XYZ file of C-alpha atoms in Angstrom:
748
model
C 13.494 7.479 -15.081
C 16.037 7.500 -12.392
C 15.661 11.185 -11.745
C 12.530 13.073 -11.051
C 10.731 15.583 -13.011
C 13.099 18.879 -13.230
C 11.496 21.848 -11.142
C 11.944 25.511 -11.504
C 11.300 27.975 -8.407
C 9.042 30.496 -9.641
C 7.786 33.910 -8.274
C 4.648 35.601 -9.294
C 4.598 39.138 -7.999
C 1.907 41.539 -8.667
C -0.441 44.420 -7.369
C -3.149 43.664 -4.857
C -6.008 44.604 -7.734
C -4.957 41.769 -9.998
C -4.355 38.853 -6.878
C -7.778 37.336 -7.792
C -7.246 37.071 -11.649
C -3.922 35.431 -10.878
C -5.449 33.078 -8.685
C -8.357 32.084 -10.845
C -5.284 31.687 -13.754
C -3.062 29.738 -11.728
C -5.793 27.255 -10.409
C -7.064 26.968 -13.967
C -3.565 25.852 -15.144
C -3.214 23.421 -11.994
C 0.452 23.623 -12.415
C 2.084 25.343 -9.404
C 3.294 23.926 -6.355
C 2.827 26.767 -3.785
C 5.162 27.406 -1.246
C 3.737 28.558 1.763
C 5.002 31.939 2.951
C 6.403 31.747 6.366
C 6.387 35.398 7.538
C 10.458 35.764 7.358
C 10.478 38.768 5.156
C 10.304 42.285 6.741
C 7.447 44.330 5.507
C 5.462 41.022 4.162
C 2.156 39.627 6.093
C 0.303 36.338 4.985
C -2.924 37.519 2.867
C -6.112 37.350 3.931
C -8.778 35.218 2.593
C -11.030 36.512 -0.073
C -14.693 37.722 0.334
C -17.206 35.031 0.754
C -14.304 32.793 2.217
C -16.267 31.933 5.190
C -19.725 31.181 3.729
C -18.213 29.171 1.038
C -16.346 26.803 3.776
C -19.712 26.653 5.810
C -21.442 25.416 2.798
C -18.837 22.788 2.144
C -19.173 21.375 5.590
C -22.778 21.091 5.136
C -22.393 19.415 1.853
C -20.074 17.028 3.385
C -22.234 16.322 6.253
C -25.202 15.699 3.971
C -22.850 13.173 1.850
C -21.843 11.329 5.206
C -25.469 11.065 6.367
C -26.522 9.730 2.984
C -23.516 7.630 2.428
C -22.881 9.123 -0.936
C -19.734 8.020 -2.786
C -18.429 8.451 -6.650
C -19.928 4.980 -7.364
C -23.644 6.309 -7.119
C -23.243 8.617 -10.161
C -23.141 7.682 -13.671
C -20.433 9.175 -15.697
C -22.800 10.482 -18.213
C -25.128 12.371 -15.761
C -25.315 16.049 -15.783
C -26.002 18.475 -13.054
C -27.564 21.829 -13.070
C -25.798 24.204 -10.375
C -27.444 27.547 -11.534
C -29.213 28.073 -8.254
C -27.726 25.516 -5.913
C -28.361 27.204 -2.502
C -32.341 26.403 -2.564
C -32.050 22.870 -3.487
C -29.163 22.508 -0.808
C -31.497 23.627 1.474
C -34.323 21.624 0.607
C -32.024 18.421 0.776
C -30.609 19.486 4.172
C -34.051 19.830 5.199
C -35.463 16.583 4.214
C -32.045 14.774 5.258
C -32.116 16.396 8.846
C -35.798 15.196 8.990
C -35.398 11.751 7.867
C -32.234 11.182 9.829
C -33.984 12.037 12.976
C -36.889 9.982 12.615
C -34.512 7.111 11.644
C -32.633 7.779 15.192
C -35.862 7.746 16.967
C -36.985 4.536 15.495
C -33.554 2.864 16.013
C -33.624 3.819 19.400
C -37.082 2.796 19.828
C -36.108 -0.885 18.332
C -33.245 -0.775 20.883
C -35.745 -0.108 23.927
C -38.064 -2.888 22.579
C -35.411 -5.188 22.017
C -34.587 -4.847 25.798
C -37.879 -5.009 26.885
C -38.490 -8.499 25.026
C -35.266 -9.572 26.670
C -36.739 -8.829 30.085
C -40.277 -10.041 29.128
C -38.902 -13.213 28.022
C -37.418 -13.671 31.449
C -40.713 -13.066 33.091
C -42.416 -15.374 30.624
C -40.162 -17.642 31.736
C -41.173 -17.680 35.476
C -44.857 -17.943 34.499
C -45.822 -15.256 36.929
C -48.290 -12.583 35.921
C -46.731 -9.215 36.023
C -48.921 -7.780 38.771
C -47.589 -9.899 41.174
C -44.209 -9.083 40.771
C -44.629 -5.404 42.272
C -46.850 -3.100 44.126
C -46.038 -4.655 47.957
C -45.857 -2.943 50.866
C -44.619 -5.506 52.915
C -42.550 -7.651 50.705
C -39.330 -7.241 48.827
C -39.370 -8.933 45.572
C -36.305 -9.374 43.299
C -36.487 -10.692 39.399
C -33.344 -11.874 37.397
C -30.901 -14.645 36.797
C -29.041 -16.643 39.325
C -28.625 -19.838 41.382
C -32.398 -20.848 43.151
C -30.338 -22.960 45.296
C -27.510 -20.394 46.590
C -30.441 -17.868 47.015
C -32.674 -20.040 49.151
C -29.400 -21.098 51.242
C -28.671 -17.553 51.845
C -32.100 -16.396 53.320
C -32.815 -19.703 54.912
C -29.566 -18.749 57.124
C -30.377 -15.290 57.475
C -32.079 -13.909 61.123
C -33.251 -10.794 59.541
C -35.834 -12.950 56.901
C -39.083 -13.695 58.515
C -40.266 -15.919 55.525
C -39.534 -15.943 51.871
C -40.485 -17.812 48.550
C -37.966 -18.665 45.385
C -39.891 -19.110 42.190
C -37.725 -20.622 39.347
C -37.543 -21.066 35.470
C -35.114 -22.571 32.949
C -33.109 -19.477 33.208
C -34.817 -17.030 35.856
C -35.632 -16.332 39.267
C -38.061 -14.611 41.179
C -37.577 -14.113 45.027
C -40.463 -12.804 47.469
C -39.301 -12.165 50.677
C -40.662 -10.496 54.150
C -37.581 -9.223 56.134
C -36.021 -6.372 57.874
C -34.094 -4.513 56.134
C -33.112 -4.793 52.268
C -33.564 -8.158 50.274
C -30.589 -6.829 47.671
C -28.615 -6.324 50.949
C -29.108 -9.909 52.181
C -28.262 -11.345 48.685
C -24.812 -9.597 48.591
C -22.227 -12.187 47.514
C -24.947 -14.446 45.775
C -24.413 -14.441 42.045
C -27.634 -12.818 40.737
C -28.284 -10.377 37.686
C -31.452 -8.297 38.455
C -33.826 -6.809 36.133
C -36.318 -3.806 36.683
C -40.029 -5.289 36.784
C -41.898 -3.051 34.604
C -45.528 -1.661 36.460
C -47.242 -3.312 34.155
C -50.381 -6.194 34.571
C -51.167 -9.322 32.578
C -49.637 -12.469 31.345
C -45.961 -11.615 30.229
C -46.471 -13.968 27.215
C -49.139 -11.375 26.071
C -46.814 -8.609 26.468
C -44.116 -10.350 24.502
C -46.687 -10.729 21.597
C -47.505 -6.827 21.951
C -43.923 -6.011 21.824
C -43.246 -7.999 18.751
C -46.070 -6.385 16.979
C -44.608 -2.992 18.050
C -41.316 -3.870 16.844
C -42.326 -5.339 13.579
C -44.427 -2.054 12.879
C -41.190 0.209 13.917
C -38.920 -1.933 11.668
C -41.543 -1.364 8.816
C -41.494 2.307 9.369
C -37.953 2.024 9.507
C -37.383 0.587 6.020
C -39.926 3.254 4.712
C -37.504 5.737 6.126
C -34.304 4.021 4.999
C -36.142 3.657 1.473
C -36.877 7.265 1.262
C -33.393 8.515 2.277
C -32.102 5.653 -0.528
C -34.267 7.524 -2.797
C -33.254 11.147 -1.890
C -29.459 9.913 -1.817
C -30.084 8.612 -5.686
C -31.982 11.705 -6.795
C -29.209 13.968 -5.304
C -25.827 12.255 -5.311
C -24.615 13.722 -8.590
C -25.842 17.095 -7.380
C -24.235 17.180 -3.815
C -20.771 15.634 -5.435
C -20.740 18.519 -8.215
C -21.276 20.898 -5.855
C -19.081 19.771 -3.101
C -16.382 19.887 -5.996
C -17.290 23.099 -7.068
C -17.118 24.350 -3.532
C -13.948 22.708 -3.059
C -12.589 24.747 -6.172
C -13.951 28.059 -4.650
C -12.446 27.215 -1.161
C -9.253 26.415 -2.456
C -9.177 29.876 -4.633
C -10.759 32.208 -1.540
C -8.114 30.566 0.912
C -5.080 31.219 -1.427
C -3.951 34.315 -0.181
C -3.177 32.837 3.154
C -0.126 31.252 1.336
C 1.051 34.555 -0.097
C 3.319 37.234 1.279
C 1.307 40.761 1.045
C 1.772 44.290 1.589
C -0.943 46.975 1.708
C -0.508 47.293 -2.392
C 1.086 44.078 -3.573
C 1.843 40.205 -3.243
C 4.314 37.806 -4.115
C 3.322 33.875 -4.193
C 6.653 31.503 -4.635
C 6.098 27.902 -5.869
C 7.630 25.038 -8.022
C 6.832 24.110 -11.541
C 8.201 21.456 -13.774
C 10.946 23.286 -15.776
C 9.570 22.157 -19.247
C 6.161 24.178 -18.369
C 7.320 27.455 -16.910
C 6.939 29.077 -20.368
C 3.512 27.892 -20.316
C 2.815 29.267 -17.126
C 4.607 32.982 -17.446
C 3.018 33.394 -21.229
C -0.416 32.256 -19.645
C -0.241 34.616 -16.949
C 0.871 37.362 -19.349
C -1.784 36.745 -21.701
C -4.490 37.049 -18.952
C -2.990 39.959 -16.602
C -0.273 41.913 -18.746
C 1.923 44.377 -17.553
C 0.429 44.740 -13.871
C 2.268 41.227 -13.146
C 5.613 40.152 -13.061
C 6.736 36.323 -13.410
C 10.316 35.288 -12.731
C 11.984 31.665 -12.581
C 14.393 32.202 -9.869
C 16.267 29.016 -10.248
C 16.369 25.399 -11.572
C 16.687 22.949 -8.912
C 19.933 20.693 -9.303
C 19.880 16.887 -8.246
C 23.118 17.576 -6.142
C 22.031 19.057 -3.274
C 18.475 18.318 -2.229
C 17.155 21.250 -4.653
C 16.874 23.696 -2.197
C 19.836 26.031 -2.085
C 21.678 26.054 -5.600
C 20.548 25.933 -9.273
C 21.739 25.012 -12.640
C 23.106 28.033 -14.447
C 21.699 27.199 -17.556
C 18.383 28.632 -17.188
C 19.112 32.417 -18.700
C 16.902 31.283 -21.755
C 14.136 30.390 -19.773
C 14.426 33.074 -17.033
C 12.742 36.186 -18.930
C 9.722 37.212 -16.550
C 6.664 38.898 -18.212
C 8.298 42.210 -17.320
C 11.797 41.544 -18.370
C 12.905 40.149 -15.396
C 15.889 37.409 -15.165
C 16.785 34.428 -12.961
C 19.793 35.345 -10.967
C 22.494 32.601 -9.870
C 22.598 32.753 -6.240
C 19.972 31.717 -3.492
C 19.869 33.555 -0.638
C 17.742 32.237 2.453
C 17.321 35.098 4.298
C 16.365 38.704 4.404
C 13.108 39.806 2.188
C 12.245 41.563 -0.644
C 12.430 45.450 -0.979
C 8.979 46.871 -2.013
C 7.434 49.922 -2.847
C 3.691 50.735 -1.673
C 3.296 54.079 -2.883
C 0.018 53.057 -5.112
C -2.234 50.290 -5.622
C -0.650 49.319 -8.834
C 2.838 49.177 -7.875
C 4.338 45.811 -7.584
C 7.579 44.504 -5.478
C 10.715 45.394 -6.878
C 12.324 43.320 -9.309
C 10.346 40.113 -8.310
C 11.421 40.072 -4.692
C 15.334 40.513 -5.994
C 17.907 42.946 -4.421
C 20.540 43.631 -6.133
C 22.462 40.795 -7.678
C 20.809 38.354 -5.475
C 17.623 36.118 -5.512
C 15.763 36.363 -1.943
C 13.481 33.077 -2.022
C 11.760 31.014 0.629
C 13.972 28.294 1.302
C 12.289 24.751 0.732
C 13.135 21.681 -0.908
C 11.406 21.032 -4.508
C 8.392 18.940 -4.518
C 8.991 15.450 -6.516
C 7.241 14.005 -9.404
C 8.387 10.641 -10.636
C 9.016 10.142 -14.358
C 8.137 6.536 -15.124
C 6.146 5.148 -18.098
C 3.067 3.581 -17.942
C 4.501 0.070 -17.897
C 6.882 0.466 -14.723
C 4.547 3.222 -13.145
C 2.889 0.823 -11.064
C 5.962 -0.602 -9.534
C 5.923 3.294 -7.907
C 3.704 1.568 -5.040
C 6.585 -0.703 -3.945
C 8.932 2.387 -3.689
C 6.394 4.663 -1.919
C 5.590 2.089 0.498
C 8.888 2.905 1.659
C 8.781 6.585 1.170
C 8.555 8.712 -2.052
C 12.275 9.510 -3.052
C 13.980 12.893 -2.611
C 14.383 15.115 -5.082
C 18.110 14.643 -4.817
C 17.990 10.726 -4.903
C 17.793 8.196 -7.479
C 14.258 6.761 -7.966
C 14.481 2.971 -7.934
C 11.379 2.213 -9.799
C 12.693 1.077 -12.798
C 15.290 -1.082 -11.237
C 12.595 -2.688 -9.283
C 10.768 -3.352 -12.358
C 13.711 -5.157 -13.734
C 14.894 -6.954 -10.733
C 11.662 -7.833 -8.523
C 9.700 -9.773 -11.212
C 12.870 -11.334 -12.153
C 13.539 -12.754 -8.783
C 9.685 -13.905 -8.568
C 9.589 -15.610 -11.728
C 13.248 -17.401 -10.990
C 11.726 -18.689 -7.654
C 8.380 -19.872 -8.800
C 9.049 -20.447 -12.514
C 5.797 -22.598 -13.665
C 3.345 -21.825 -16.751
C 0.373 -22.848 -14.801
C 0.711 -21.030 -11.756
C 2.001 -17.866 -13.842
C -1.191 -17.986 -15.559
C -3.254 -17.831 -12.515
C -1.141 -14.924 -11.268
C -1.675 -12.968 -14.723
C -5.523 -13.826 -14.292
C -5.785 -12.730 -10.729
C -3.687 -9.701 -11.231
C -5.658 -8.626 -14.520
C -8.754 -9.108 -12.705
C -7.658 -6.880 -9.600
C -6.320 -4.177 -12.288
C -9.405 -4.109 -14.242
C -12.247 -4.406 -11.988
C -10.749 -2.196 -8.743
C -11.488 1.409 -8.950
C -8.343 2.235 -6.297
C -5.164 3.411 -7.873
C -3.147 1.682 -5.215
C -5.099 -1.611 -5.787
C -5.239 -1.141 -9.163
C -1.231 -0.830 -9.387
C -0.928 -4.054 -7.010
C -2.731 -5.786 -9.656
C -0.801 -4.530 -12.626
C 2.197 -5.670 -10.594
C 0.949 -9.290 -9.740
C 0.153 -9.632 -13.351
C 3.548 -8.765 -14.341
C 4.816 -10.964 -11.753
C 2.790 -13.904 -13.835
C 4.364 -12.847 -17.015
C 7.973 -13.657 -15.685
C 6.676 -16.784 -14.041
C 5.533 -18.239 -17.342
C 8.725 -17.129 -19.085
C 10.782 -19.308 -16.576
C 8.023 -21.679 -16.575
C 8.918 -22.376 -20.242
C 12.658 -22.072 -19.398
C 11.933 -24.730 -16.574
C 9.376 -27.039 -18.871
C 6.918 -26.972 -15.871
C 2.937 -26.923 -15.951
C 1.783 -27.010 -12.064
C 4.674 -28.792 -11.166
C 4.834 -31.142 -14.093
C 7.658 -31.765 -16.588
C 5.446 -31.358 -19.707
C 8.556 -31.280 -22.011
C 9.371 -34.552 -21.373
C 6.334 -35.928 -22.592
C 7.567 -34.781 -26.308
C 11.355 -35.922 -25.026
C 12.507 -32.439 -25.110
C 15.243 -31.356 -22.411
C 14.389 -28.055 -20.650
C 16.964 -25.116 -20.850
C 17.083 -25.295 -17.032
C 16.448 -27.672 -14.178
C 15.227 -26.542 -10.691
C 17.845 -28.993 -8.916
C 15.173 -30.759 -7.056
C 16.325 -34.138 -7.937
C 19.594 -32.773 -9.294
C 22.404 -31.627 -6.753
C 24.539 -30.342 -9.667
C 21.594 -27.561 -10.707
C 20.866 -26.845 -6.942
C 24.528 -25.910 -6.368
C 24.563 -24.097 -9.774
C 21.598 -21.870 -8.398
C 22.886 -21.202 -5.053
C 26.176 -19.632 -7.085
C 23.925 -18.066 -9.268
C 21.953 -16.474 -6.525
C 25.539 -15.166 -5.078
C 26.417 -13.490 -8.437
C 23.293 -11.726 -8.911
C 23.311 -10.595 -5.436
C 26.923 -9.166 -5.824
C 25.679 -7.575 -9.075
C 22.410 -5.956 -7.373
C 24.592 -4.543 -4.562
C 27.282 -3.090 -6.619
C 24.290 -1.039 -8.454
C 23.177 0.178 -5.304
C 26.567 1.232 -3.924
C 27.099 2.853 -7.451
C 23.845 4.822 -7.425
C 24.574 5.836 -3.874
C 28.473 6.893 -4.646
C 26.924 9.284 -7.437
C 24.320 10.632 -4.773
C 27.104 11.360 -2.292
C 29.481 12.523 -5.079
C 26.754 15.298 -6.240
C 25.974 16.092 -2.758
C 28.964 16.283 -0.777
C 31.970 16.074 -3.125
C 34.435 13.600 -4.008
C 35.917 12.855 -0.669
C 32.892 12.005 1.336
C 31.917 9.712 -1.566
C 35.101 7.668 -1.478
C 35.115 7.438 2.270
C 31.555 6.574 2.823
C 30.777 4.593 -0.246
C 33.800 3.634 -2.188
C 34.986 2.002 0.667
C 31.976 -0.497 0.828
C 32.624 -0.742 -3.220
C 36.179 -1.812 -2.354
C 35.309 -4.041 0.562
C 32.407 -5.752 -1.638
C 34.103 -6.329 -5.005
C 37.419 -7.062 -3.213
C 36.061 -9.873 -0.716
C 34.029 -11.507 -4.056
C 36.703 -11.672 -6.157
C 38.993 -13.116 -3.640
C 36.309 -15.719 -3.182
C 36.201 -16.393 -6.560
C 39.894 -16.595 -7.208
C 42.119 -19.428 -6.838
C 44.150 -18.015 -4.208
C 43.929 -20.544 -0.876
C 41.673 -22.527 -3.048
C 42.456 -25.742 -1.161
C 40.411 -24.038 1.741
C 37.268 -23.036 -0.994
C 34.551 -25.497 -1.876
C 35.265 -27.065 -5.009
C 32.201 -26.378 -6.897
C 33.461 -22.712 -6.512
C 37.086 -22.884 -6.910
C 38.660 -26.079 -8.065
C 42.676 -26.139 -7.246
C 45.390 -27.857 -9.476
C 44.681 -31.598 -9.698
C 41.166 -31.226 -8.267
C 38.274 -33.155 -9.868
C 34.814 -32.654 -9.880
C 32.215 -30.396 -11.036
C 32.990 -26.319 -10.602
C 29.766 -24.483 -11.306
C 31.400 -21.817 -13.611
C 33.772 -24.162 -15.198
C 32.051 -27.486 -16.001
C 28.819 -27.220 -14.296
C 25.204 -27.286 -15.898
C 25.660 -23.487 -16.917
C 29.679 -23.445 -16.753
C 31.562 -21.264 -19.278
C 35.111 -22.681 -18.790
C 35.979 -19.915 -15.744
C 38.211 -21.923 -13.256
C 38.568 -18.808 -11.001
C 40.643 -15.715 -11.004
C 43.900 -15.719 -11.027
C 46.095 -16.238 -7.517
C 47.415 -12.449 -7.572
C 44.133 -10.919 -8.498
C 42.559 -12.788 -5.611
C 45.401 -11.416 -3.112
C 44.867 -7.884 -4.983
C 41.072 -8.341 -4.149
C 41.723 -9.386 -0.596
C 44.093 -6.014 -0.453
C 41.220 -4.191 -1.653
C 38.999 -5.553 1.035
C 41.342 -4.327 3.770
C 41.789 -0.935 2.242
C 38.123 -0.843 1.964
C 38.136 -1.056 5.844
C 40.783 1.238 6.550
C 39.187 4.126 4.054
C 35.891 3.682 6.178
C 37.628 4.020 9.426
C 38.687 7.545 8.142
C 35.147 8.702 8.311
C 32.053 6.951 10.449
C 34.471 4.671 12.099
C 32.071 2.670 13.803
C 30.464 1.803 10.439
C 33.748 -0.739 10.422
C 31.841 -3.275 12.794
C 29.623 -4.213 10.188
C 33.049 -5.163 7.646
C 31.011 -8.194 6.962
C 28.122 -7.023 5.521
C 29.282 -7.104 1.889
C 29.698 -11.006 2.717
C 26.102 -11.365 4.569
C 24.019 -9.285 2.328
C 25.402 -11.368 -0.905
C 24.926 -14.524 0.983
C 21.255 -13.289 1.815
C 20.511 -13.505 -1.916
C 20.732 -17.362 -1.579
C 17.385 -17.162 -0.351
C 15.863 -17.117 -4.128
C 17.543 -20.522 -4.649
C 15.880 -21.787 -1.218
C 12.478 -20.782 -2.131
C 13.230 -22.007 -5.653
C 13.731 -25.517 -4.273
C 11.109 -25.218 -1.446
C 8.265 -24.102 -3.838
C 9.245 -27.195 -6.142
C 9.306 -29.656 -3.244
C 5.598 -28.731 -2.526
C 4.487 -28.995 -6.343
C 6.452 -32.067 -6.580
C 4.471 -33.574 -2.966
C 1.244 -32.487 -4.751
C 1.651 -34.474 -7.910
C 3.279 -37.372 -6.288
C 0.358 -37.766 -3.936
C -2.331 -37.558 -6.957
C -0.535 -39.395 -9.901
C 2.004 -41.562 -8.172
C 5.652 -42.026 -9.619
C 8.346 -44.594 -10.581
C 12.041 -44.435 -11.419
C 14.077 -46.289 -14.200
C 17.327 -46.143 -15.587
C 16.467 -42.442 -16.790
C 15.481 -41.029 -13.377
C 12.184 -40.128 -11.570
C 8.798 -40.172 -13.644
C 5.102 -39.513 -12.746
C 2.468 -41.754 -13.653
C 0.668 -40.502 -16.440
C 0.090 -43.017 -18.705
C -0.398 -46.392 -16.769
C -1.323 -47.929 -13.998
C 1.396 -49.020 -11.221
C 0.575 -52.837 -12.178
C 2.011 -52.184 -15.716
C 4.849 -50.580 -14.662
C 6.049 -53.056 -12.176
C 5.445 -55.684 -15.183
C 7.779 -53.503 -17.231
C 10.353 -53.737 -14.252
C 10.055 -50.115 -12.791
C 10.382 -49.353 -9.496
C 6.817 -47.878 -7.886
C 7.878 -44.991 -5.343
C 4.308 -44.378 -4.676
C 1.272 -45.532 -6.471
C -0.732 -42.497 -6.390
C -4.552 -41.603 -5.642
C -5.418 -41.701 -9.296
C -4.274 -44.930 -9.544
C -6.539 -46.438 -7.044
C -9.737 -48.287 -7.792
C -11.367 -49.735 -10.769
C -8.611 -49.538 -14.335
C -10.169 -47.083 -17.166
C -8.048 -45.611 -20.260
C -9.087 -41.929 -21.023
C -7.513 -41.135 -24.215
C -3.818 -42.566 -23.616
C -3.921 -42.154 -19.772
C -4.860 -45.525 -17.630
C -5.807 -44.693 -14.339
C -8.315 -45.781 -11.532
C -12.027 -44.406 -11.430
C -12.762 -43.990 -7.781
C -9.200 -42.859 -6.769
C -8.978 -40.338 -9.478
C -12.280 -38.734 -8.800
C -11.301 -38.962 -4.838
C -8.195 -37.318 -5.588
C -9.093 -34.520 -7.788
C -10.102 -32.167 -4.806
C -6.704 -33.194 -3.212
C -5.194 -32.283 -6.221
C -6.930 -28.798 -6.697
C -6.701 -27.895 -2.675
C -2.920 -28.816 -2.981
C -1.910 -26.536 -5.844
C -4.063 -23.593 -4.681
C -2.061 -24.257 -1.112
C 1.233 -24.388 -3.410
C 0.005 -21.178 -5.000
C -0.702 -19.048 -2.017
C 2.679 -20.302 -0.361
C 4.286 -19.106 -3.642
C 3.020 -15.608 -2.514
C 6.455 -15.919 0.195
C 8.466 -15.485 -2.832
C 7.257 -12.028 -3.300
C 7.843 -11.332 0.255
C 11.318 -12.847 -0.220
C 12.013 -10.658 -3.109
C 10.815 -7.592 -1.940
C 12.944 -8.275 1.198
C 15.987 -8.299 -0.889
C 14.758 -5.137 -2.617
C 14.323 -2.937 0.607
C 16.877 -4.450 3.068
C 19.816 -5.355 1.039
C 19.446 -3.092 -1.943
C 17.464 -0.199 -1.138
C 19.775 0.181 2.109
C 22.740 1.054 0.077
C 21.539 3.957 -1.303
C 17.789 5.083 -0.903
C 16.419 6.902 1.912
C 13.116 8.552 0.707
C 11.402 11.396 2.450
C 10.738 13.692 -0.585
C 7.883 16.250 -0.902
C 4.751 15.210 -2.915
C 3.718 17.471 -5.672
C 0.660 18.960 -4.675
C -0.192 21.753 -7.683
C -2.491 24.503 -7.194
C -6.028 23.422 -9.038
C -8.477 20.659 -9.030
C -9.141 18.019 -11.631
C -12.781 18.024 -12.226
C -14.837 14.989 -12.332
C -18.396 16.429 -11.814
C -18.332 19.945 -12.960
C -17.315 21.605 -16.108
C -15.205 24.595 -16.088
């Protein structure tokens, strides 16, 4: 799980005469991640597309254009629907013609609707004036402007103008019409006056009658548009399965016909290199041998190790798996320059020895693609890993660790059976109902977080912030610490210890990576130094060295009294601190770590307090725990009310404040549920009016707490991404993209 699928670099070499058969077989296997030929080998050129590639690409563009016009997607096709693709060309042309005609007609009608709407807007303006249309145009000696503006400003401007002989201004509620006899242009006279002008249509009659006529025309256009839309929808329903199946078929044909562009070829032969999962190499070789036979050679060039990004070296345990179809073998040294020698004397000749010269493998230099290996349970958490980046082939895949720690952090912070059930239901609903794999994985993660929230809810004994175990006089395993300082301090120390362990895991993974990639010296200098600093510092902190200067809940000096978390605290187990000598050794290890770090990238030494700061960052777990518990407490206090007695704090579930006061209890808050007329429901006594009015407050309050509880996920994932991943994870791996196609709408 921590390492990706083991990958093997393979070479397939053959004559041009069998290339089509090889492409067909490899595509059906859907197994080889092809390495594109980069033109670096002498005598080899990228191949040419197979015959008919342009026609296939053209048809594929047509199909996708039709699908876009009809808005076709996979939800439009029934899983049981069958498609006949025996004669697709004529049906495709028929669909294309119909779609183009209907789409053109739809565009015309939509354009006409826009024009009508513009005319209606203007005509309503003219109707507001109450002036017939033929009075607004056609004058030889008058200028007319119709629009929206301030009549008073217009009159004032025209009255002050020496060029205007006469004018009149008519206005409606929002419109204005200006008639003027003047030397010059009316528009020039009104420069500087806020007015929006409209073009007057050269029509006659009452504007209101024109409005009615336009509205009738609009209804007719809308009806016709609805008809066209219905015809397109019917066409979509009838042709969706055919189009998706044809697109799939054409996509497959395009992949096959364009595959030679990725091959290294000569006039008579070809070589294709790529990556396959090592445990499936034999399947590839045997299938190609069975389909093509002696005219082809398949070789496993190398098995990529995890020690150098997989690109240049190989493991030397591939002898049993390296037999090519013609008796080829995998050699032990990868060479990244030069090129395979070939013999091109006849069409049936192939590249000599599968692209090997002498004792060396000559191969294209590329890193292997990454196939993450995770179980069905942990697989959804790959979503959180790839949100940062896909792991490199040489890196550890942190998915399993994320699966173990992220829900643990979240459950610890929320810890409530009621909230956990809601998270489970929400996550399950998303996972079950959504088709998108990424969103479905998100739903699975939410459901998993909910399960851990339920688990901690039982440990805390809480349902929606209520301590249900108290009703049965049962003490919960843990307390959140909202009303108990000792528990709150305990959780702070526990969070620090969890951070200490978590960061150690990150540094250890990084140490292994650096050791495998660059050797022991680099691993010790660049990672071992941080391990020394982290553990040395915290061993010193949890030791009795300089104990008088440390908090007593952490380390208690001889003669001191009080609660020490790991000794006599709620979770204490008698640990009073590491001996003073051990603490001083830890401090020395911290200083030694800084000294070793300076031997490498010395500038990193300025971050020598990272082991302290990043570990303390985990105390946010306790902060969110207390904050969420406090919010739930506030909601319950508002609704139920609470009182105190010699045993502590209690919500009022079973009787009213008056009864509690009579019993000598101190009322903190009466609660909404206890206001109004006293009634009894089973063993509960409450106020009818207050309970009814308080229920919406109670529901909304807990919904808010539930939503804000989502910030716990943000805090938990922040610890994973910034504190943990930073220690060992970079990402940037290449996605495994096998040459082939998973069919959904067609059968092979």
